[in-house]
PDB file of C-alpha atoms (C1' of nucleotides) in Angstrom:
ATOM      1  CA  MET A 273     -58.573 -42.718 145.049  1.00 75.00           C
ATOM      2  CA  ASN A 274     -61.901 -43.589 143.460  1.00 75.00           C
ATOM      3  CA  PRO A 275     -64.067 -40.453 143.798  1.00 72.00           C
ATOM      4  CA  ASP A 276     -67.250 -42.380 144.479  1.00 83.00           C
ATOM      5  CA  ALA A 277     -65.651 -43.961 147.505  1.00 90.00           C
ATOM      6  CA  LEU A 278     -65.710 -40.593 149.264  1.00 92.00           C
ATOM      7  CA  ARG A 279     -69.480 -40.365 149.048  1.00 93.00           C
ATOM      8  CA  GLY A 280     -70.965 -39.984 152.448  1.00 94.00           C
ATOM      9  CA  HIS A 281     -67.610 -39.492 154.128  1.00 97.00           C
ATOM     10  CA  MET A 282     -66.868 -35.968 152.991  1.00 97.00           C
ATOM     11  CA  ASP A 283     -68.796 -34.382 155.858  1.00 97.00           C
ATOM     12  CA  ALA A 284     -66.773 -36.332 158.381  1.00 98.00           C
ATOM     13  CA  LEU A 285     -63.515 -35.294 156.747  1.00 98.00           C
ATOM     14  CA  LEU A 286     -64.455 -31.613 156.684  1.00 98.00           C
ATOM     15  CA  LEU A 287     -65.693 -31.559 160.252  1.00 98.00           C
ATOM     16  CA  SER A 288     -62.587 -33.398 161.369  1.00 98.00           C
ATOM     17  CA  VAL A 289     -60.065 -30.944 159.914  1.00 98.00           C
ATOM     18  CA  LEU A 290     -62.010 -28.099 161.510  1.00 98.00           C
ATOM     19  CA  GLU A 291     -61.956 -29.694 164.933  1.00 97.00           C
ATOM     20  CA  ARG A 292     -58.731 -28.127 166.168  1.00 94.00           C
ATOM     21  CA  GLU A 293     -58.999 -24.708 164.565  1.00 96.00           C
ATOM     22  CA  PRO A 294     -61.115 -22.683 162.142  1.00 98.00           C
ATOM     23  CA  LEU A 295     -59.903 -22.718 158.556  1.00 98.00           C
ATOM     24  CA  HIS A 296     -60.952 -21.246 155.228  1.00 98.00           C
ATOM     25  CA  GLY A 297     -61.835 -23.397 152.225  1.00 97.00           C
ATOM     26  CA  TYR A 298     -58.499 -23.282 150.501  1.00 97.00           C
ATOM     27  CA  ALA A 299     -56.677 -24.141 153.720  1.00 98.00           C
ATOM     28  CA  ILE A 300     -59.098 -27.028 154.320  1.00 98.00           C
ATOM     29  CA  ILE A 301     -58.161 -28.534 150.971  1.00 98.00           C
ATOM     30  CA  GLU A 302     -54.480 -28.232 151.854  1.00 97.00           C
ATOM     31  CA  ALA A 303     -55.065 -29.699 155.295  1.00 97.00           C
ATOM     32  CA  LEU A 304     -56.813 -32.717 153.773  1.00 97.00           C
ATOM     33  CA  GLN A 305     -53.880 -33.245 151.444  1.00 96.00           C
ATOM     34  CA  GLU A 306     -51.342 -32.991 154.230  1.00 95.00           C
ATOM     35  CA  ARG A 307     -53.191 -35.185 156.668  1.00 96.00           C
ATOM     36  CA  SER A 308     -53.730 -37.869 154.042  1.00 96.00           C
ATOM     37  CA  GLY A 309     -50.143 -37.859 152.860  1.00 95.00           C
ATOM     38  CA  GLY A 310     -51.222 -36.501 149.495  1.00 94.00           C
ATOM     39  CA  ALA A 311     -53.903 -39.130 148.862  1.00 95.00           C
ATOM     40  CA  LEU A 312     -56.827 -36.736 149.192  1.00 95.00           C
ATOM     41  CA  ASN A 313     -57.021 -34.170 146.395  1.00 94.00           C
ATOM     42  CA  VAL A 314     -60.462 -32.740 146.870  1.00 96.00           C
ATOM     43  CA  PRO A 315     -61.414 -30.207 144.187  1.00 96.00           C
ATOM     44  CA  THR A 316     -62.833 -26.800 145.045  1.00 97.00           C
ATOM     45  CA  GLY A 317     -66.070 -27.725 143.321  1.00 96.00           C
ATOM     46  CA  THR A 318     -66.552 -30.328 146.005  1.00 97.00           C
ATOM     47  CA  VAL A 319     -65.383 -28.448 149.063  1.00 98.00           C
ATOM     48  CA  TYR A 320     -67.088 -25.082 148.698  1.00 98.00           C
ATOM     49  CA  PRO A 321     -70.607 -26.409 148.118  1.00 98.00           C
ATOM     50  CA  ALA A 322     -70.094 -28.945 150.903  1.00 98.00           C
ATOM     51  CA  LEU A 323     -69.040 -26.228 153.348  1.00 98.00           C
ATOM     52  CA  ARG A 324     -72.107 -24.161 152.490  1.00 97.00           C
ATOM     53  CA  ARG A 325     -74.289 -27.187 152.954  1.00 97.00           C
ATOM     54  CA  LEU A 326     -72.761 -27.927 156.351  1.00 98.00           C
ATOM     55  CA  GLU A 327     -73.266 -24.317 157.365  1.00 98.00           C
ATOM     56  CA  ARG A 328     -76.879 -24.415 156.225  1.00 96.00           C
ATOM     57  CA  ILE A 329     -77.434 -27.505 158.350  1.00 95.00           C
ATOM     58  CA  GLY A 330     -75.840 -25.758 161.303  1.00 97.00           C
ATOM     59  CA  TYR A 331     -72.678 -27.789 161.780  1.00 98.00           C
ATOM     60  CA  LEU A 332     -70.454 -24.907 160.698  1.00 98.00           C
ATOM     61  CA  ALA A 333     -70.445 -21.140 161.023  1.00 98.00           C
ATOM     62  CA  SER A 334     -68.405 -18.735 158.918  1.00 98.00           C
ATOM     63  CA  GLU A 335     -66.999 -15.208 158.969  1.00 97.00           C
ATOM     64  CA  TRP A 336     -65.326 -13.159 156.270  1.00 97.00           C
ATOM     65  CA  ALA A 337     -61.806 -11.930 156.839  1.00 96.00           C
ATOM     66  CA  THR A 338     -59.262 -10.070 154.716  1.00 95.00           C
ATOM     67  CA  VAL A 339     -55.683 -11.269 154.998  1.00 92.00           C
ATOM     68  CA  GLY A 340     -52.964  -9.745 152.845  1.00 89.00           C
ATOM     69  CA  GLY A 341     -55.486  -8.189 150.496  1.00 89.00           C
ATOM     70  CA  ARG A 342     -57.268 -11.496 149.974  1.00 93.00           C
ATOM     71  CA  LYS A 343     -60.724 -12.272 151.172  1.00 94.00           C
ATOM     72  CA  ARG A 344     -61.290 -15.456 153.107  1.00 97.00           C
ATOM     73  CA  ARG A 345     -64.360 -17.093 154.480  1.00 98.00           C
ATOM     74  CA  THR A 346     -63.293 -18.843 157.632  1.00 98.00           C
ATOM     75  CA  TYR A 347     -65.342 -21.769 158.883  1.00 98.00           C
ATOM     76  CA  ARG A 348     -65.532 -23.061 162.433  1.00 98.00           C
ATOM     77  CA  LEU A 349     -67.321 -25.946 164.108  1.00 98.00           C
ATOM     78  CA  THR A 350     -70.490 -25.157 166.015  1.00 98.00           C
ATOM     79  CA  ASP A 351     -71.501 -27.153 169.083  1.00 98.00           C
ATOM     80  CA  SER A 352     -73.904 -29.013 166.871  1.00 98.00           C
ATOM     81  CA  GLY A 353     -71.077 -29.731 164.448  1.00 98.00           C
ATOM     82  CA  ARG A 354     -68.901 -31.019 167.238  1.00 98.00           C
ATOM     83  CA  LYS A 355     -71.589 -33.476 168.241  1.00 97.00           C
ATOM     84  CA  GLN A 356     -72.058 -34.471 164.635  1.00 97.00           C
ATOM     85  CA  LEU A 357     -68.343 -35.130 164.338  1.00 98.00           C
ATOM     86  CA  GLU A 358     -68.586 -37.604 167.194  1.00 97.00           C
ATOM     87  CA  GLY A 359     -71.434 -39.323 165.405  1.00 96.00           C
ATOM     88  CA  GLU A 360     -69.506 -39.374 162.141  1.00 97.00           C
ATOM     89  CA  ARG A 361     -66.545 -40.945 163.896  1.00 97.00           C
ATOM     90  CA  SER A 362     -68.536 -43.808 165.360  1.00 96.00           C
ATOM     91  CA  ALA A 363     -70.402 -44.235 162.081  1.00 96.00           C
ATOM     92  CA  TRP A 364     -67.073 -44.508 160.305  1.00 97.00           C
ATOM     93  CA  ALA A 365     -65.790 -47.052 162.826  1.00 97.00           C
ATOM     94  CA  GLU A 366     -68.853 -49.198 162.292  1.00 96.00           C
ATOM     95  CA  PHE A 367     -68.741 -48.794 158.536  1.00 97.00           C
ATOM     96  CA  ALA A 368     -65.058 -49.723 158.339  1.00 97.00           C
ATOM     97  CA  SER A 369     -65.639 -52.710 160.581  1.00 97.00           C
ATOM     98  CA  VAL A 370     -68.585 -53.984 158.534  1.00 97.00           C
ATOM     99  CA  ILE A 371     -67.003 -53.523 155.115  1.00 97.00           C
ATOM    100  CA  GLY A 372     -63.655 -54.792 156.312  1.00 97.00           C
ATOM    101  CA  GLY A 373     -65.360 -57.833 157.748  1.00 97.00           C
ATOM    102  CA  VAL A 374     -67.161 -58.717 154.544  1.00 97.00           C
ATOM    103  CA  LEU A 375     -64.072 -58.063 152.450  1.00 97.00           C
ATOM    104  CA  ARG A 376     -61.766 -60.123 154.630  1.00 93.00           C
ATOM    105  CA  PRO A 377     -60.513 -63.071 152.552  1.00 87.00           C
ATOM    106  CA  GLY A 378     -61.495 -66.594 153.492  1.00 74.00           C
ATOM    107  CA  VAL A 379     -64.397 -65.586 155.701  1.00 58.00           C
ATOM    108  CA  ARG A 380     -66.399 -68.477 157.062  1.00 57.00           C
ATOM    109  CA  GLN A 381     -70.014 -68.097 157.989  1.00 50.00           C
ATOM    110  CA  PRO A 382     -71.050 -69.203 161.476  1.00 49.00           C
ATOM    111  CA  GLY A 383     -72.307 -72.754 161.364  1.00 42.00           C
TER     112      GLY A 383
ATOM    113  CA  MET B 420     -75.918 -47.534 157.655  1.00 76.00           C
ATOM    114  CA  ASN B 421     -75.875 -44.400 155.533  1.00 77.00           C
ATOM    115  CA  PRO B 422     -76.580 -45.557 151.960  1.00 74.00           C
ATOM    116  CA  ASP B 423     -74.227 -43.018 150.399  1.00 84.00           C
ATOM    117  CA  ALA B 424     -71.348 -44.471 152.349  1.00 90.00           C
ATOM    118  CA  LEU B 425     -71.583 -47.639 150.270  1.00 92.00           C
ATOM    119  CA  ARG B 426     -70.920 -45.765 147.050  1.00 92.00           C
ATOM    120  CA  GLY B 427     -67.932 -47.193 145.302  1.00 93.00           C
ATOM    121  CA  HIS B 428     -67.646 -50.155 147.663  1.00 97.00           C
ATOM    122  CA  MET B 429     -70.548 -52.219 146.382  1.00 97.00           C
ATOM    123  CA  ASP B 430     -68.465 -53.910 143.688  1.00 97.00           C
ATOM    124  CA  ALA B 431     -65.948 -55.076 146.256  1.00 97.00           C
ATOM    125  CA  LEU B 432     -68.696 -56.457 148.482  1.00 98.00           C
ATOM    126  CA  LEU B 433     -70.337 -58.375 145.656  1.00 98.00           C
ATOM    127  CA  LEU B 434     -67.090 -59.807 144.343  1.00 98.00           C
ATOM    128  CA  SER B 435     -66.088 -60.776 147.849  1.00 98.00           C
ATOM    129  CA  VAL B 436     -69.191 -62.824 148.664  1.00 97.00           C
ATOM    130  CA  LEU B 437     -68.787 -64.632 145.344  1.00 98.00           C
ATOM    131  CA  GLU B 438     -65.191 -65.540 146.044  1.00 97.00           C
ATOM    132  CA  ARG B 439     -65.841 -68.884 147.713  1.00 94.00           C
ATOM    133  CA  GLU B 440     -68.782 -70.091 145.683  1.00 96.00           C
ATOM    134  CA  PRO B 441     -71.220 -68.996 142.974  1.00 97.00           C
ATOM    135  CA  LEU B 442     -74.486 -67.552 144.268  1.00 98.00           C
ATOM    136  CA  HIS B 443     -77.671 -66.130 142.805  1.00 98.00           C
ATOM    137  CA  GLY B 444     -78.816 -62.581 143.499  1.00 97.00           C
ATOM    138  CA  TYR B 445     -81.188 -63.333 146.313  1.00 97.00           C
ATOM    139  CA  ALA B 446     -78.594 -65.483 148.049  1.00 97.00           C
ATOM    140  CA  ILE B 447     -76.010 -62.727 147.652  1.00 98.00           C
ATOM    141  CA  ILE B 448     -78.271 -60.324 149.513  1.00 97.00           C
ATOM    142  CA  GLU B 449     -78.685 -62.843 152.308  1.00 97.00           C
ATOM    143  CA  ALA B 450     -74.955 -63.543 152.402  1.00 97.00           C
ATOM    144  CA  LEU B 451     -74.222 -59.830 152.784  1.00 97.00           C
ATOM    145  CA  GLN B 452     -76.676 -59.642 155.671  1.00 96.00           C
ATOM    146  CA  GLU B 453     -75.203 -62.647 157.414  1.00 95.00           C
ATOM    147  CA  ARG B 454     -71.599 -61.665 156.950  1.00 96.00           C
ATOM    148  CA  SER B 455     -72.253 -58.159 158.215  1.00 96.00           C
ATOM    149  CA  GLY B 456     -74.200 -59.281 161.240  1.00 94.00           C
ATOM    150  CA  GLY B 457     -77.353 -57.718 159.825  1.00 94.00           C
ATOM    151  CA  ALA B 458     -75.837 -54.312 159.151  1.00 94.00           C
ATOM    152  CA  LEU B 459     -75.970 -54.614 155.373  1.00 95.00           C
ATOM    153  CA  ASN B 460     -79.493 -54.618 153.976  1.00 93.00           C
ATOM    154  CA  VAL B 461     -78.910 -54.091 150.302  1.00 96.00           C
ATOM    155  CA  PRO B 462     -82.125 -53.718 148.291  1.00 96.00           C
ATOM    156  CA  THR B 463     -82.737 -55.756 145.149  1.00 97.00           C
ATOM    157  CA  GLY B 464     -82.828 -52.565 143.123  1.00 96.00           C
ATOM    158  CA  THR B 465     -79.173 -52.107 144.004  1.00 97.00           C
ATOM    159  CA  VAL B 466     -77.931 -55.672 143.674  1.00 97.00           C
ATOM    160  CA  TYR B 467     -79.447 -56.833 140.398  1.00 97.00           C
ATOM    161  CA  PRO B 468     -78.313 -53.885 138.299  1.00 97.00           C
ATOM    162  CA  ALA B 469     -74.884 -54.036 139.933  1.00 97.00           C
ATOM    163  CA  LEU B 470     -74.526 -57.725 139.089  1.00 97.00           C
ATOM    164  CA  ARG B 471     -75.419 -57.069 135.481  1.00 96.00           C
ATOM    165  CA  ARG B 472     -72.934 -54.234 135.344  1.00 95.00           C
ATOM    166  CA  LEU B 473     -70.198 -56.451 136.765  1.00 96.00           C
ATOM    167  CA  GLU B 474     -71.039 -59.141 134.247  1.00 96.00           C
ATOM    168  CA  ARG B 475     -70.950 -56.639 131.411  1.00 94.00           C
ATOM    169  CA  ILE B 476     -67.495 -55.521 132.543  1.00 94.00           C
ATOM    170  CA  GLY B 477     -66.399 -59.142 132.638  1.00 95.00           C
ATOM    171  CA  TYR B 478     -65.829 -59.668 136.367  1.00 97.00           C
ATOM    172  CA  LEU B 479     -68.767 -62.040 136.644  1.00 97.00           C
ATOM    173  CA  ALA B 480     -70.376 -64.704 134.498  1.00 97.00           C
ATOM    174  CA  SER B 481     -73.864 -66.119 134.971  1.00 97.00           C
ATOM    175  CA  GLU B 482     -75.958 -69.137 134.127  1.00 96.00           C
ATOM    176  CA  TRP B 483     -79.665 -69.781 134.529  1.00 96.00           C
ATOM    177  CA  ALA B 484     -80.767 -72.665 136.663  1.00 95.00           C
ATOM    178  CA  THR B 485     -84.140 -73.943 137.806  1.00 93.00           C
ATOM    179  CA  VAL B 486     -84.322 -75.140 141.396  1.00 91.00           C
ATOM    180  CA  GLY B 487     -87.623 -76.281 142.877  1.00 87.00           C
ATOM    181  CA  GLY B 488     -89.599 -74.710 140.058  1.00 88.00           C
ATOM    182  CA  ARG B 489     -87.870 -71.354 140.559  1.00 92.00           C
ATOM    183  CA  LYS B 490     -85.528 -69.763 138.100  1.00 93.00           C
ATOM    184  CA  ARG B 491     -82.220 -68.503 139.368  1.00 96.00           C
ATOM    185  CA  ARG B 492     -79.422 -66.678 137.675  1.00 97.00           C
ATOM    186  CA  THR B 493     -76.262 -67.874 139.336  1.00 98.00           C
ATOM    187  CA  TYR B 494     -73.210 -65.639 139.225  1.00 98.00           C
ATOM    188  CA  ARG B 495     -69.596 -66.710 139.543  1.00 98.00           C
ATOM    189  CA  LEU B 496     -66.286 -64.864 139.560  1.00 98.00           C
ATOM    190  CA  THR B 497     -64.267 -64.885 136.368  1.00 98.00           C
ATOM    191  CA  ASP B 498     -60.467 -64.810 136.451  1.00 97.00           C
ATOM    192  CA  SER B 499     -60.699 -61.127 135.672  1.00 97.00           C
ATOM    193  CA  GLY B 500     -63.086 -60.701 138.583  1.00 97.00           C
ATOM    194  CA  ARG B 501     -60.738 -62.512 140.911  1.00 97.00           C
ATOM    195  CA  LYS B 502     -57.946 -60.125 140.001  1.00 97.00           C
ATOM    196  CA  GLN B 503     -60.304 -57.212 140.428  1.00 97.00           C
ATOM    197  CA  LEU B 504     -61.222 -58.451 143.893  1.00 97.00           C
ATOM    198  CA  GLU B 505     -57.565 -58.316 144.878  1.00 97.00           C
ATOM    199  CA  GLY B 506     -57.404 -54.767 143.603  1.00 96.00           C
ATOM    200  CA  GLU B 507     -60.584 -53.847 145.470  1.00 96.00           C
ATOM    201  CA  ARG B 508     -59.143 -55.264 148.664  1.00 97.00           C
ATOM    202  CA  SER B 509     -55.975 -53.215 148.509  1.00 96.00           C
ATOM    203  CA  ALA B 510     -57.969 -50.154 147.445  1.00 96.00           C
ATOM    204  CA  TRP B 511     -60.181 -50.622 150.484  1.00 97.00           C
ATOM    205  CA  ALA B 512     -57.179 -51.017 152.777  1.00 96.00           C
ATOM    206  CA  GLU B 513     -55.718 -47.763 151.502  1.00 96.00           C
ATOM    207  CA  PHE B 514     -59.054 -45.975 151.642  1.00 97.00           C
ATOM    208  CA  ALA B 515     -59.741 -47.083 155.206  1.00 97.00           C
ATOM    209  CA  SER B 516     -56.257 -46.094 156.249  1.00 97.00           C
ATOM    210  CA  VAL B 517     -56.515 -42.632 154.681  1.00 97.00           C
ATOM    211  CA  ILE B 518     -59.978 -41.790 155.978  1.00 97.00           C
ATOM    212  CA  GLY B 519     -59.276 -43.307 159.354  1.00 97.00           C
ATOM    213  CA  GLY B 520     -56.107 -41.271 159.572  1.00 97.00           C
ATOM    214  CA  VAL B 521     -57.818 -37.983 158.819  1.00 97.00           C
ATOM    215  CA  LEU B 522     -60.699 -38.778 161.152  1.00 97.00           C
ATOM    216  CA  ARG B 523     -58.513 -39.805 164.060  1.00 93.00           C
ATOM    217  CA  PRO B 524     -59.094 -37.321 166.894  1.00 87.00           C
ATOM    218  CA  GLY B 525     -56.295 -35.031 168.010  1.00 74.00           C
ATOM    219  CA  VAL B 526     -54.212 -35.464 164.888  1.00 59.00           C
ATOM    220  CA  ARG B 527     -51.146 -33.280 164.770  1.00 57.00           C
ATOM    221  CA  GLN B 528     -49.631 -32.199 161.509  1.00 49.00           C
ATOM    222  CA  PRO B 529     -45.910 -32.799 161.004  1.00 48.00           C
ATOM    223  CA  GLY B 530     -43.991 -29.674 161.925  1.00 41.00           C
TER     224      GLY B 530
ATOM    225  C1'  DG C 341     -46.501  -8.320 131.045  1.00 93.71           C
ATOM    226  C1'  DT C 342     -46.827 -12.999 132.262  1.00 93.71           C
ATOM    227  C1'  DC C 343     -47.016 -16.602 135.262  1.00 93.71           C
ATOM    228  C1'  DT C 344     -47.983 -18.912 139.529  1.00 93.71           C
ATOM    229  C1'  DA C 345     -50.021 -19.271 143.960  1.00 93.71           C
ATOM    230  C1'  DT C 346     -53.780 -17.863 146.617  1.00 93.71           C
ATOM    231  C1'  DA C 347     -58.826 -17.690 147.177  1.00 93.71           C
ATOM    232  C1'  DT C 348     -63.960 -18.252 146.363  1.00 93.71           C
ATOM    233  C1'  DG C 349     -67.662 -19.663 143.815  1.00 93.71           C
ATOM    234  C1'  DT C 350     -71.322 -21.636 140.260  1.00 93.71           C
ATOM    235  C1'  DA C 351     -73.389 -24.529 136.390  1.00 93.71           C
ATOM    236  C1'  DG C 352     -74.142 -28.632 134.665  1.00 93.71           C
ATOM    237  C1'  DA C 353     -72.772 -33.507 133.948  1.00 93.71           C
ATOM    238  C1'  DC C 354     -72.272 -37.880 135.813  1.00 93.71           C
ATOM    239  C1'  DT C 355     -73.069 -41.904 138.350  1.00 93.71           C
ATOM    240  C1'  DG C 356     -74.749 -45.205 141.057  1.00 93.71           C
ATOM    241  C1'  DC C 357     -77.646 -46.231 145.023  1.00 93.71           C
ATOM    242  C1'  DC C 358     -82.430 -45.847 146.324  1.00 93.71           C
ATOM    243  C1'  DT C 359     -87.660 -46.291 146.298  1.00 93.71           C
ATOM    244  C1'  DA C 360     -91.334 -48.104 144.153  1.00 93.71           C
ATOM    245  C1'  DT C 361     -93.242 -51.187 141.265  1.00 93.71           C
ATOM    246  C1'  DA C 362     -93.854 -55.235 138.433  1.00 93.71           C
ATOM    247  C1'  DG C 363     -94.103 -60.111 137.499  1.00 93.71           C
ATOM    248  C1'  DG C 364     -93.911 -64.847 138.765  1.00 93.71           C
ATOM    249  C1'  DT C 365     -93.544 -69.773 141.596  1.00 93.71           C
ATOM    250  C1'  DA C 366     -94.107 -72.671 145.846  1.00 93.71           C
ATOM    251  C1'  DG C 367     -96.121 -73.874 149.975  1.00 93.71           C
ATOM    252  C1'  DG C 368     -98.775 -73.151 154.336  1.00 93.71           C
ATOM    253  C1'  DC C 369    -103.205 -72.230 156.176  1.00 93.71           C
ATOM    254  C1'  DA C 370    -108.206 -71.453 156.723  1.00 93.71           C
TER     255       DA C 370
ATOM    256  C1'  DT D 606    -110.827 -71.662 146.908  1.00 93.71           C
ATOM    257  C1'  DG D 607    -108.485 -67.672 148.310  1.00 93.71           C
ATOM    258  C1'  DC D 608    -104.906 -65.403 150.998  1.00 93.71           C
ATOM    259  C1'  DC D 609    -100.482 -64.847 152.753  1.00 93.71           C
ATOM    260  C1'  DT D 610     -95.581 -65.355 153.079  1.00 93.71           C
ATOM    261  C1'  DA D 611     -91.169 -66.644 151.331  1.00 93.71           C
ATOM    262  C1'  DC D 612     -88.575 -66.982 147.350  1.00 93.71           C
ATOM    263  C1'  DC D 613     -86.645 -64.855 142.966  1.00 93.71           C
ATOM    264  C1'  DT D 614     -85.615 -61.575 139.183  1.00 93.71           C
ATOM    265  C1'  DA D 615     -85.977 -57.209 137.131  1.00 93.71           C
ATOM    266  C1'  DT D 616     -86.765 -52.180 135.555  1.00 93.71           C
ATOM    267  C1'  DA D 617     -88.036 -47.061 135.751  1.00 93.71           C
ATOM    268  C1'  DG D 618     -87.300 -42.998 137.607  1.00 93.71           C
ATOM    269  C1'  DG D 619     -85.708 -40.139 141.526  1.00 93.71           C
ATOM    270  C1'  DC D 620     -82.185 -38.286 144.097  1.00 93.71           C
ATOM    271  C1'  DA D 621     -78.003 -36.394 145.983  1.00 93.71           C
ATOM    272  C1'  DG D 622     -73.344 -35.606 146.202  1.00 93.71           C
ATOM    273  C1'  DT D 623     -69.026 -35.497 143.765  1.00 93.71           C
ATOM    274  C1'  DC D 624     -66.755 -34.053 139.616  1.00 93.71           C
ATOM    275  C1'  DT D 625     -65.227 -31.143 135.537  1.00 93.71           C
ATOM    276  C1'  DA D 626     -64.968 -26.879 133.749  1.00 93.71           C
ATOM    277  C1'  DC D 627     -65.268 -22.314 134.039  1.00 93.71           C
ATOM    278  C1'  DA D 628     -65.429 -17.480 135.978  1.00 93.71           C
ATOM    279  C1'  DT D 629     -63.429 -14.007 138.881  1.00 93.71           C
ATOM    280  C1'  DA D 630     -59.930 -11.646 141.538  1.00 93.71           C
ATOM    281  C1'  DT D 631     -55.425 -10.212 144.305  1.00 93.71           C
ATOM    282  C1'  DA D 632     -50.359 -10.648 145.358  1.00 93.71           C
ATOM    283  C1'  DG D 633     -45.859 -11.455 144.288  1.00 93.71           C
ATOM    284  C1'  DA D 634     -42.066 -13.357 141.478  1.00 93.71           C
ATOM    285  C1'  DC D 635     -39.614 -13.000 137.249  1.00 93.71           C
TER     286       DC D 635
END
DNA sequence: GTCTATATGTAGACTGCCTATAGGTAGGCA
DNA sequence: TGCCTACCTATAGGCAGTCTACATATAGAC
């Protein structure tokens, strides 16, 4: 998977995996891998800054927890984040439709 | 359309509009607009450098022409570019499938 | 004691899309 | 004659998000 291709879609992915339940960063990375059938291997250097950014914007909120002697910062969607996720979903649908349309082989222009 | 979303897909778009016939830069921009129903407004500062990059790689070749007193640099797909376009198409299909899959609401993990 | 898995985080590089700007021709219009 | 718009190519520098590499730490297996 070309890394640049993810640009601008990372927020949507992160918000989406947090839709059902709060997760901590490490678990988010694993969830992305599982849900993508192994195609998405997002490095920690991408995820952690992105999560902080999304929290700063207000789409996520986080709490610290200690589980089995290990500290975790668990992120959950805010109401604002839930709305944003809806927007990201429709934006993705439009994006995929537009790009897919231009890329479709043998396209004829109207006229 | 979020500009960042286009990252890593611009090459595919450019190669795709050049598949049927050679075009010059300005015409490529118009073709992208038409084919996308107006959604794709790619600035010249994006297209011209990208075309040169693709030519440097060997996916495109160009010739100068003068039409109606105006100079045009017309780009066409090379054989290498045609192969690359195939690769870009399958890469897009996989990308769209992966992202779409993760973004799909109410996804359940196996198990 | 070493290794792996778990877990968070930062610094700096990279890259490619963007804005802004530059230069030029052709043709319509006042 | 001057002004405006459409056409046409091109570069410089900014910007932002992803990446690589590194730092730090606990738990448990071996």
